[in-house]
Coordinates of C-alpha atoms in Angstrom, one line a residue:
M1 CA -17.1 5.7 -17.1
R2 CA -13.3 6.1 -16.6
S3 CA -11.9 5.9 -13.1
M4 CA -8.5 6.3 -11.5
W5 CA -8.8 2.9 -10.0
H6 CA -11.1 -0.2 -10.2
I7 CA -12.2 -2.4 -7.2
W8 CA -13.8 -5.8 -7.1
Q9 CA -15.0 -6.5 -3.6
G10 CA -14.5 -10.1 -2.4
A11 CA -13.9 -11.2 -6.1
L12 CA -11.6 -14.1 -5.2
S13 CA -13.2 -16.8 -3.2
S14 CA -11.8 -18.0 0.2
S15 CA -10.6 -21.2 -1.5
V16 CA -8.6 -19.2 -4.1
C17 CA -7.1 -17.0 -1.3
D18 CA -6.2 -20.2 0.5
E19 CA -4.6 -21.5 -2.7
I20 CA -2.6 -18.3 -3.2
Q21 CA -1.4 -18.4 0.4
S22 CA -0.2 -22.0 0.1
L23 CA 1.9 -21.3 -3.0
P24 CA 5.7 -21.7 -2.3
R25 CA 7.5 -18.4 -2.2
S26 CA 10.8 -17.0 -1.0
E27 CA 11.4 -16.5 2.7
L28 CA 9.7 -13.5 4.4
N29 CA 12.2 -10.7 5.0
N30 CA 12.0 -7.1 6.2
A31 CA 10.8 -5.0 3.2
S32 CA 13.2 -2.5 1.7
V33 CA 12.6 0.7 -0.3
G34 CA 14.5 2.2 -3.1
I35 CA 14.6 3.4 -6.7
S36 CA 16.2 0.3 -8.2
P37 CA 17.2 -3.2 -7.2
E38 CA 20.7 -1.9 -6.8
N39 CA 19.7 1.0 -4.6
T40 CA 17.4 -0.4 -1.9
S41 CA 17.7 -0.2 1.8
L42 CA 15.7 -0.9 4.9
N43 CA 14.0 2.4 6.0
Q44 CA 11.6 1.8 8.8
D45 CA 10.5 5.4 8.8
I46 CA 9.0 4.7 5.3
R47 CA 8.0 1.1 5.5
R48 CA 7.6 -1.6 8.1
S49 CA 6.4 -4.9 6.6
R50 CA 7.7 -8.3 5.6
T51 CA 7.7 -9.4 2.0
S52 CA 8.5 -12.5 0.0
F53 CA 8.4 -13.0 -3.8
Y54 CA 7.2 -15.6 -6.2
P55 CA 10.0 -16.6 -8.7
Y56 CA 9.4 -15.0 -12.1
N57 CA 8.3 -17.5 -14.8
S58 CA 7.6 -20.1 -12.1
I59 CA 4.5 -22.3 -11.9
E60 CA 3.5 -20.2 -8.8
A61 CA 3.8 -16.9 -10.7
E62 CA 1.8 -18.3 -13.6
T63 CA -0.9 -19.5 -11.1
L64 CA -1.1 -16.1 -9.5
N65 CA -1.2 -14.4 -12.9
K66 CA -4.1 -16.6 -14.0
H67 CA -6.2 -15.2 -11.2
I68 CA -5.0 -11.6 -11.5
L69 CA -4.8 -10.9 -15.3
P70 CA -8.5 -10.8 -16.0
F71 CA -8.9 -7.9 -13.5
V72 CA -5.9 -6.1 -15.0
T73 CA -7.2 -6.6 -18.5
L74 CA -10.7 -5.3 -17.7
A75 CA -9.5 -2.3 -15.7
N76 CA -6.9 -1.4 -18.4
K77 CA -9.5 -1.7 -21.1
E78 CA -12.2 0.4 -19.3
N79 CA -10.0 2.9 -17.6
F80 CA -6.3 3.2 -18.5
G81 CA -5.5 2.1 -22.1
F82 CA -1.8 1.3 -21.3
A83 CA 0.2 -0.8 -23.6
L84 CA 1.3 -3.7 -21.4
N85 CA 3.7 -6.5 -22.2
N86 CA 3.9 -8.7 -19.0
F87 CA 3.7 -8.9 -15.3
Y88 CA 6.8 -7.6 -13.6
E89 CA 6.8 -9.1 -10.1
L90 CA 4.5 -10.7 -7.6
Q91 CA 5.0 -10.0 -3.9
Y92 CA 3.4 -11.4 -0.8
T93 CA 3.3 -8.8 2.1
E94 CA 2.5 -9.0 5.8
Y95 CA 2.0 -6.0 8.1
H96 CA 2.2 -7.0 11.8
S97 CA 0.7 -4.9 14.6
T98 CA 3.6 -6.1 16.8
E99 CA 5.9 -4.2 14.5
Q100 CA 3.6 -1.3 13.9
G101 CA 3.5 -2.3 10.2
F102 CA 2.8 0.3 7.6
Y103 CA 4.0 1.7 4.2
D104 CA 4.1 5.5 3.9
W105 CA 3.2 7.5 0.8
H106 CA 4.9 6.1 -2.3
Q107 CA 4.5 5.3 -6.0
D108 CA 5.2 1.9 -7.5
I109 CA 6.7 3.2 -10.6
I110 CA 10.5 3.6 -10.7
W111 CA 11.0 6.7 -12.8
L112 CA 14.7 6.9 -12.5
Q113 CA 15.6 3.3 -13.5
P114 CA 16.9 3.2 -17.1
T115 CA 15.0 0.3 -18.6
E116 CA 13.0 -0.4 -21.7
S117 CA 9.8 -1.0 -19.8
Q118 CA 8.4 0.1 -16.4
R119 CA 5.6 -0.6 -14.1
K120 CA 2.3 0.8 -15.4
I121 CA -0.4 -1.0 -13.4
S122 CA -0.4 -2.0 -9.8
V123 CA -2.7 -4.6 -8.1
S124 CA -3.4 -5.3 -4.5
I125 CA -5.3 -8.4 -3.4
Q126 CA -6.6 -8.6 0.2
L127 CA -5.8 -12.0 1.7
S128 CA -6.9 -11.3 5.3
D129 CA -10.4 -11.0 6.5
D130 CA -11.2 -7.5 7.7
D131 CA -11.8 -8.8 11.3
Q132 CA -8.2 -10.2 11.5
Y133 CA -6.6 -6.8 11.8
E134 CA -7.3 -3.2 12.7
G135 CA -5.8 -0.2 10.9
G136 CA -3.9 -1.1 7.8
D137 CA -6.1 0.9 5.5
F138 CA -5.1 1.3 1.8
E139 CA -5.4 4.9 0.8
F140 CA -4.7 7.1 -2.2
N141 CA -3.4 10.6 -2.0
K142 CA -5.9 13.0 -0.4
D143 CA -6.6 14.6 -3.8
L144 CA -8.2 11.5 -5.2
P145 CA -11.5 9.7 -4.3
Q146 CA -10.8 7.1 -1.6
P147 CA -11.6 3.4 -2.2
S148 CA -14.1 1.9 0.2
D149 CA -15.1 -1.6 1.2
I150 CA -11.8 -3.2 0.1
R151 CA -11.0 -4.9 3.3
S152 CA -13.0 -8.1 2.7
R153 CA -10.9 -11.1 1.8
G154 CA -10.4 -11.6 -1.9
S155 CA -10.9 -8.0 -2.8
V156 CA -8.9 -6.7 -5.8
I157 CA -7.9 -3.1 -6.5
V158 CA -6.2 -2.2 -9.8
F159 CA -4.6 1.3 -10.4
P160 CA -1.9 3.1 -12.3
S161 CA 1.5 2.6 -10.7
F162 CA 2.2 6.3 -10.7
L163 CA -0.6 7.1 -8.1
Y164 CA 0.6 7.9 -4.6
H165 CA -0.8 5.5 -2.1
R166 CA -0.1 4.1 1.3
V167 CA -1.0 1.5 3.9
T168 CA -1.7 3.0 7.3
E169 CA -0.3 1.5 10.5
V170 CA -1.8 -1.9 11.5
T171 CA -2.8 -1.5 15.2
K172 CA -4.0 -5.0 15.9
G173 CA -3.5 -8.4 14.1
T174 CA -1.8 -9.0 10.7
R175 CA -2.8 -7.7 7.3
K176 CA -1.8 -10.0 4.4
S177 CA -1.9 -9.2 0.7
I178 CA -0.5 -9.9 -2.7
V179 CA 0.9 -7.0 -4.7
A180 CA 1.6 -7.3 -8.4
W181 CA 2.9 -5.0 -11.1
Y182 CA 2.3 -5.1 -14.8
E183 CA 4.7 -3.3 -17.1
G184 CA 4.9 -1.9 -20.6
A185 CA 7.1 0.4 -22.6
N186 CA 8.3 3.5 -20.8
F187 CA 5.9 6.5 -20.6
N188 CA 7.0 9.2 -22.9

């Protein structure tokens, strides 16, 4: 049966999550928002988190892709049927309660960017145990069924990048995750 999203609860083991967290990545910085790499800014009314990235075509990115791609492939086959050509970017994100971390309603697709391909599938991997933070719930727009039981460490959710979603404010502790995007030819 087709679904707007696909969840695997606790699919990645603790040792895989530890491996992912130990991979070298860029320095953590305040996250920005924008419609293209050239048009980004810090806007703490929309997003308060810290992000770092894994260099594209690096060993680290390939290691992450090895863990993520089977979920993307299955969800795409069973639910979406998008023509995909590659992963776009891999981001490590932290939401801190001390900063009232959150990310308001947004889409991951960048409709206005004139490129030959665009984000089609988004992935979020939970790296924190659910007892390490409070708040920080991943939600879809109210018109869609809401995912449940995705707070356990190693849970993976895969969904079309055009779905509106958010992460509510973290009120205690720190929420850590990996976000990945897989792209294909522009939607027509």
